[in-house]
PDB file of C-alpha atoms in Angstrom:
ATOM      1  CA  MET N  20     -11.639 -37.230-152.430  1.00 61.00           C
ATOM      2  CA  SER N  21     -16.663 -37.977-151.140  1.00 79.00           C
ATOM      3  CA  ASN N  22     -17.494 -35.278-147.981  1.00 84.00           C
ATOM      4  CA  THR N  23     -16.320 -36.024-144.334  1.00 88.00           C
ATOM      5  CA  LEU N  24     -18.016 -34.887-140.943  1.00 88.00           C
ATOM      6  CA  GLU N  25     -16.186 -34.242-137.901  1.00 92.00           C
ATOM      7  CA  ILE N  26     -17.983 -33.011-134.762  1.00 90.00           C
ATOM      8  CA  SER N  27     -16.586 -31.447-132.193  1.00 92.00           C
ATOM      9  CA  LEU N  28     -16.858 -31.028-128.330  1.00 91.00           C
ATOM     10  CA  ILE N  29     -15.252 -28.508-126.486  1.00 93.00           C
ATOM     11  CA  SER N  30     -15.492 -26.489-122.864  1.00 92.00           C
ATOM     12  CA  ASP N  31     -12.874 -24.845-120.581  1.00 93.00           C
ATOM     13  CA  THR N  32     -13.240 -28.879-118.984  1.00 92.00           C
ATOM     14  CA  GLU N  33     -14.039 -31.751-121.687  1.00 90.00           C
ATOM     15  CA  TYR N  34     -12.404 -31.661-125.740  1.00 91.00           C
ATOM     16  CA  LYS N  35     -14.316 -35.070-126.928  1.00 90.00           C
ATOM     17  CA  SER N  36     -14.303 -35.773-131.449  1.00 90.00           C
ATOM     18  CA  GLN N  37     -15.882 -37.903-133.997  1.00 87.00           C
ATOM     19  CA  HIS N  38     -16.730 -38.843-136.958  1.00 85.00           C
ATOM     20  CA  SER N  39     -20.091 -39.712-135.925  1.00 85.00           C
ATOM     21  CA  GLN N  40     -22.990 -38.664-132.673  1.00 82.00           C
ATOM     22  CA  PRO N  41     -25.610 -40.953-131.649  1.00 80.00           C
ATOM     23  CA  GLU N  42     -29.055 -40.588-133.458  1.00 76.00           C
ATOM     24  CA  CYS N  43     -30.877 -38.046-131.727  1.00 74.00           C
ATOM     25  CA  GLY N  44     -27.137 -35.571-131.537  1.00 80.00           C
ATOM     26  CA  TYR N  45     -25.551 -34.298-128.236  1.00 80.00           C
ATOM     27  CA  GLY N  46     -27.575 -32.176-125.989  1.00 81.00           C
ATOM     28  CA  LEU N  47     -26.808 -28.484-125.807  1.00 80.00           C
ATOM     29  CA  GLN N  48     -25.265 -27.395-123.330  1.00 83.00           C
ATOM     30  CA  PRO N  49     -24.323 -23.420-122.381  1.00 85.00           C
ATOM     31  CA  ASP N  50     -21.228 -24.157-121.601  1.00 91.00           C
ATOM     32  CA  ARG N  51     -20.086 -26.166-124.376  1.00 90.00           C
ATOM     33  CA  TRP N  52     -19.132 -25.175-128.475  1.00 88.00           C
ATOM     34  CA  THR N  53     -20.207 -27.453-130.469  1.00 89.00           C
ATOM     35  CA  GLU N  54     -17.744 -27.400-134.034  1.00 90.00           C
ATOM     36  CA  TYR N  55     -18.974 -29.742-137.297  1.00 89.00           C
ATOM     37  CA  SER N  56     -15.402 -29.569-139.833  1.00 91.00           C
ATOM     38  CA  ILE N  57     -16.550 -30.097-143.101  1.00 90.00           C
ATOM     39  CA  GLN N  58     -14.473 -31.081-146.096  1.00 90.00           C
ATOM     40  CA  THR N  59     -15.768 -30.687-149.349  1.00 88.00           C
ATOM     41  CA  MET N  60     -15.470 -30.965-153.006  1.00 86.00           C
ATOM     42  CA  GLU N  61     -18.357 -29.151-153.337  1.00 86.00           C
ATOM     43  CA  PRO N  62     -18.522 -26.765-151.114  1.00 84.00           C
ATOM     44  CA  ASP N  63     -21.333 -24.131-153.944  1.00 85.00           C
ATOM     45  CA  ASN N  64     -23.893 -27.887-153.447  1.00 88.00           C
ATOM     46  CA  LEU N  65     -24.334 -28.026-149.709  1.00 89.00           C
ATOM     47  CA  GLU N  66     -27.308 -28.109-146.642  1.00 91.00           C
ATOM     48  CA  LEU N  67     -27.119 -28.782-143.143  1.00 90.00           C
ATOM     49  CA  VAL N  68     -30.127 -29.334-141.332  1.00 91.00           C
ATOM     50  CA  PHE N  69     -30.474 -28.932-137.932  1.00 91.00           C
ATOM     51  CA  ASP N  70     -33.147 -31.779-136.029  1.00 90.00           C
ATOM     52  CA  PHE N  71     -33.367 -31.114-132.828  1.00 88.00           C
ATOM     53  CA  PHE N  72     -35.111 -32.721-129.826  1.00 84.00           C
ATOM     54  CA  GLU N  73     -36.780 -32.422-126.569  1.00 81.00           C
ATOM     55  CA  GLU N  74     -34.606 -33.887-123.715  1.00 74.00           C
ATOM     56  CA  ASP N  75     -37.003 -36.154-122.837  1.00 68.00           C
ATOM     57  CA  LEU N  76     -36.324 -39.193-125.541  1.00 56.00           C
ATOM     58  CA  SER N  77     -39.843 -40.981-124.021  1.00 56.00           C
ATOM     59  CA  GLU N  78     -42.534 -37.921-125.091  1.00 54.00           C
ATOM     60  CA  ARG N  79     -43.723 -38.039-128.319  1.00 53.00           C
ATOM     61  CA  VAL N  80     -44.318 -34.498-129.811  1.00 52.00           C
ATOM     62  CA  LEU N  81     -46.328 -36.561-131.975  1.00 53.00           C
ATOM     63  CA  GLN N  82     -49.194 -39.101-132.449  1.00 57.00           C
ATOM     64  CA  GLY N  83     -46.639 -42.828-133.420  1.00 61.00           C
ATOM     65  CA  ASP N  84     -43.680 -40.393-134.047  1.00 63.00           C
ATOM     66  CA  GLU N  85     -41.539 -42.338-135.824  1.00 70.00           C
ATOM     67  CA  LEU N  86     -38.670 -39.523-134.280  1.00 70.00           C
ATOM     68  CA  PRO N  87     -39.579 -39.783-130.471  1.00 71.00           C
ATOM     69  CA  GLY N  88     -38.965 -35.580-128.904  1.00 78.00           C
ATOM     70  CA  HIS N  89     -38.270 -33.964-132.313  1.00 83.00           C
ATOM     71  CA  VAL N  90     -39.344 -30.427-132.141  1.00 87.00           C
ATOM     72  CA  GLY N  91     -37.745 -29.090-134.874  1.00 91.00           C
ATOM     73  CA  THR N  92     -35.435 -28.281-137.504  1.00 93.00           C
ATOM     74  CA  ALA N  93     -33.351 -25.373-139.043  1.00 95.00           C
ATOM     75  CA  CYS N  94     -31.847 -25.418-142.329  1.00 94.00           C
ATOM     76  CA  LEU N  95     -28.552 -24.031-143.316  1.00 93.00           C
ATOM     77  CA  LEU N  96     -27.473 -23.737-147.746  1.00 93.00           C
ATOM     78  CA  SER N  97     -23.839 -23.425-148.594  1.00 89.00           C
ATOM     79  CA  SER N  98     -25.902 -20.465-151.578  1.00 90.00           C
ATOM     80  CA  MET N  99     -26.588 -18.650-148.322  1.00 90.00           C
ATOM     81  CA  ILE N 100     -23.198 -17.922-147.113  1.00 89.00           C
ATOM     82  CA  ALA N 101     -22.108 -17.664-150.983  1.00 87.00           C
ATOM     83  CA  GLU N 102     -24.856 -14.732-150.737  1.00 88.00           C
ATOM     84  CA  LEU N 103     -23.257 -13.015-148.945  1.00 88.00           C
ATOM     85  CA  GLY N 104     -19.325 -13.534-150.353  1.00 87.00           C
ATOM     86  CA  LYS N 105     -17.533 -13.659-147.294  1.00 90.00           C
ATOM     87  CA  SER N 106     -15.303 -16.422-145.537  1.00 88.00           C
ATOM     88  CA  ALA N 107     -15.710 -15.800-141.841  1.00 93.00           C
ATOM     89  CA  GLY N 108     -19.212 -14.669-140.399  1.00 93.00           C
ATOM     90  CA  ILE N 109     -22.364 -15.457-138.720  1.00 94.00           C
ATOM     91  CA  LEU N 110     -25.475 -16.653-139.853  1.00 93.00           C
ATOM     92  CA  THR N 111     -28.946 -17.355-137.197  1.00 95.00           C
ATOM     93  CA  LEU N 112     -31.237 -19.374-138.770  1.00 95.00           C
ATOM     94  CA  PRO N 113     -34.691 -20.185-137.871  1.00 96.00           C
ATOM     95  CA  ILE N 114     -36.010 -23.593-135.645  1.00 95.00           C
ATOM     96  CA  MET N 115     -39.431 -24.627-137.579  1.00 95.00           C
ATOM     97  CA  SER N 116     -42.055 -26.273-135.528  1.00 91.00           C
ATOM     98  CA  ARG N 117     -42.303 -30.236-137.036  1.00 83.00           C
ATOM     99  CA  SER N 118     -45.848 -29.572-136.903  1.00 81.00           C
ATOM    100  CA  SER N 119     -46.861 -26.317-137.674  1.00 82.00           C
ATOM    101  CA  ARG N 120     -43.824 -25.094-139.199  1.00 82.00           C
ATOM    102  CA  LYS N 121     -44.278 -22.310-137.118  1.00 92.00           C
ATOM    103  CA  THR N 122     -40.915 -20.201-136.106  1.00 94.00           C
ATOM    104  CA  ILE N 123     -39.615 -21.440-132.620  1.00 93.00           C
ATOM    105  CA  GLY N 124     -36.561 -19.980-132.036  1.00 93.00           C
ATOM    106  CA  LYS N 125     -33.828 -19.006-133.427  1.00 94.00           C
ATOM    107  CA  VAL N 126     -29.714 -20.957-133.089  1.00 92.00           C
ATOM    108  CA  ARG N 127     -26.584 -18.671-134.356  1.00 92.00           C
ATOM    109  CA  VAL N 128     -23.773 -20.440-136.899  1.00 92.00           C
ATOM    110  CA  ASP N 129     -20.784 -19.040-136.599  1.00 93.00           C
ATOM    111  CA  TYR N 130     -19.294 -19.696-139.993  1.00 91.00           C
ATOM    112  CA  ILE N 131     -15.639 -20.439-141.724  1.00 92.00           C
ATOM    113  CA  ILE N 132     -14.291 -20.799-145.140  1.00 89.00           C
ATOM    114  CA  ILE N 133     -10.812 -22.806-145.505  1.00 88.00           C
ATOM    115  CA  LYS N 134     -10.076 -23.423-148.980  1.00 85.00           C
ATOM    116  CA  PRO N 135      -6.636 -23.574-150.919  1.00 83.00           C
ATOM    117  CA  ILE N 136      -4.484 -20.847-151.659  1.00 85.00           C
ATOM    118  CA  SER N 137      -4.557 -19.776-155.394  1.00 87.00           C
ATOM    119  CA  GLY N 138      -2.001 -20.577-157.147  1.00 87.00           C
ATOM    120  CA  TYR N 139       0.185 -22.852-155.054  1.00 84.00           C
ATOM    121  CA  SER N 140       0.734 -26.020-155.708  1.00 81.00           C
ATOM    122  CA  CYS N 141       2.204 -28.401-152.562  1.00 76.00           C
ATOM    123  CA  ASP N 142       4.576 -30.858-154.885  1.00 78.00           C
ATOM    124  CA  MET N 143       6.553 -33.041-151.825  1.00 72.00           C
ATOM    125  CA  GLU N 144       9.210 -31.408-154.058  1.00 75.00           C
ATOM    126  CA  ALA N 145      10.989 -30.542-151.187  1.00 73.00           C
ATOM    127  CA  SER N 146      10.958 -33.453-149.013  1.00 73.00           C
ATOM    128  CA  TYR N 147      13.715 -34.744-146.168  1.00 70.00           C
ATOM    129  CA  ALA N 148      12.570 -38.036-146.898  1.00 67.00           C
ATOM    130  CA  LYS N 149      15.649 -38.532-147.172  1.00 67.00           C
ATOM    131  CA  TYR N 150      17.587 -35.827-144.680  1.00 70.00           C
ATOM    132  CA  TRP N 151      18.788 -38.741-142.190  1.00 70.00           C
ATOM    133  CA  ARG N 152      22.398 -40.054-143.556  1.00 73.00           C
ATOM    134  CA  PRO N 153      21.372 -44.560-143.289  1.00 73.00           C
ATOM    135  CA  ARG N 154      23.022 -46.430-140.528  1.00 76.00           C
ATOM    136  CA  ARG N 155      21.657 -48.846-137.886  1.00 79.00           C
ATOM    137  CA  THR N 156      18.005 -48.286-136.666  1.00 76.00           C
ATOM    138  CA  LEU N 157      18.873 -47.569-132.042  1.00 75.00           C
ATOM    139  CA  ASP N 158      16.058 -48.967-129.959  1.00 74.00           C
ATOM    140  CA  VAL N 159      15.307 -46.467-127.562  1.00 72.00           C
ATOM    141  CA  GLY N 160      11.748 -48.080-125.829  1.00 66.00           C
ATOM    142  CA  HIS N 161       8.991 -46.474-125.084  1.00 63.00           C
ATOM    143  CA  ARG N 162      10.166 -42.954-122.982  1.00 62.00           C
ATOM    144  CA  GLY N 163       7.962 -42.728-120.216  1.00 64.00           C
ATOM    145  CA  ALA N 164       6.736 -46.396-120.142  1.00 58.00           C
ATOM    146  CA  GLY N 165       9.215 -47.846-117.971  1.00 60.00           C
ATOM    147  CA  ASN N 166      12.788 -48.846-118.305  1.00 61.00           C
ATOM    148  CA  SER N 167      12.952 -50.896-121.493  1.00 57.00           C
ATOM    149  CA  THR N 168      17.484 -51.959-121.128  1.00 62.00           C
ATOM    150  CA  THR N 169      16.361 -54.556-118.256  1.00 62.00           C
ATOM    151  CA  THR N 170      13.717 -56.320-120.465  1.00 62.00           C
ATOM    152  CA  THR N 171      14.611 -59.231-122.394  1.00 64.00           C
ATOM    153  CA  LYS N 172      11.320 -60.083-124.301  1.00 64.00           C
ATOM    154  CA  LEU N 173      11.996 -56.582-126.325  1.00 61.00           C
ATOM    155  CA  LEU N 174      10.959 -56.210-130.047  1.00 64.00           C
ATOM    156  CA  MET N 175      13.076 -56.068-132.802  1.00 66.00           C
ATOM    157  CA  VAL N 176      11.911 -54.219-135.559  1.00 67.00           C
ATOM    158  CA  PRO N 177      13.634 -53.910-138.779  1.00 71.00           C
ATOM    159  CA  ALA N 178      14.465 -51.108-140.505  1.00 67.00           C
ATOM    160  CA  LYS N 179      13.502 -49.920-143.154  1.00 66.00           C
ATOM    161  CA  SER N 180      15.471 -48.903-146.712  1.00 57.00           C
TER     162      SER N 180
END
């Protein structure tokens, strides 16, 4: 299994979840939570790099800048969390200026690590795949999408055995 990343933007009025983000990420907003969910088989070998950009991307921070608006970076290593020995907590990371490597701010990272229960085997021994008696399927139509009993062009899907 390779590493997977899911980004969720959560507020009182909006929820958006994606597996990728724009080149310059999403703008931080005080009333919106940005959640990064990472699934990996190597949790001790992760590096998360947070790049921070100015909102006006047309303004170049450095002469001949390839990343317009890039002002700083914060880095989180999984070894930092391992040293704390907690599966949940809060870390404050310094944001380092891109040009002078001085601290220009900080970012708060809330984290939670979820691991499989040790000694528990999830083998699907108790499965309800054959729970229902074999019988003819019932076409109930599309609930909430109109009356399918008066339609002459119904799609008949054969039953799976």
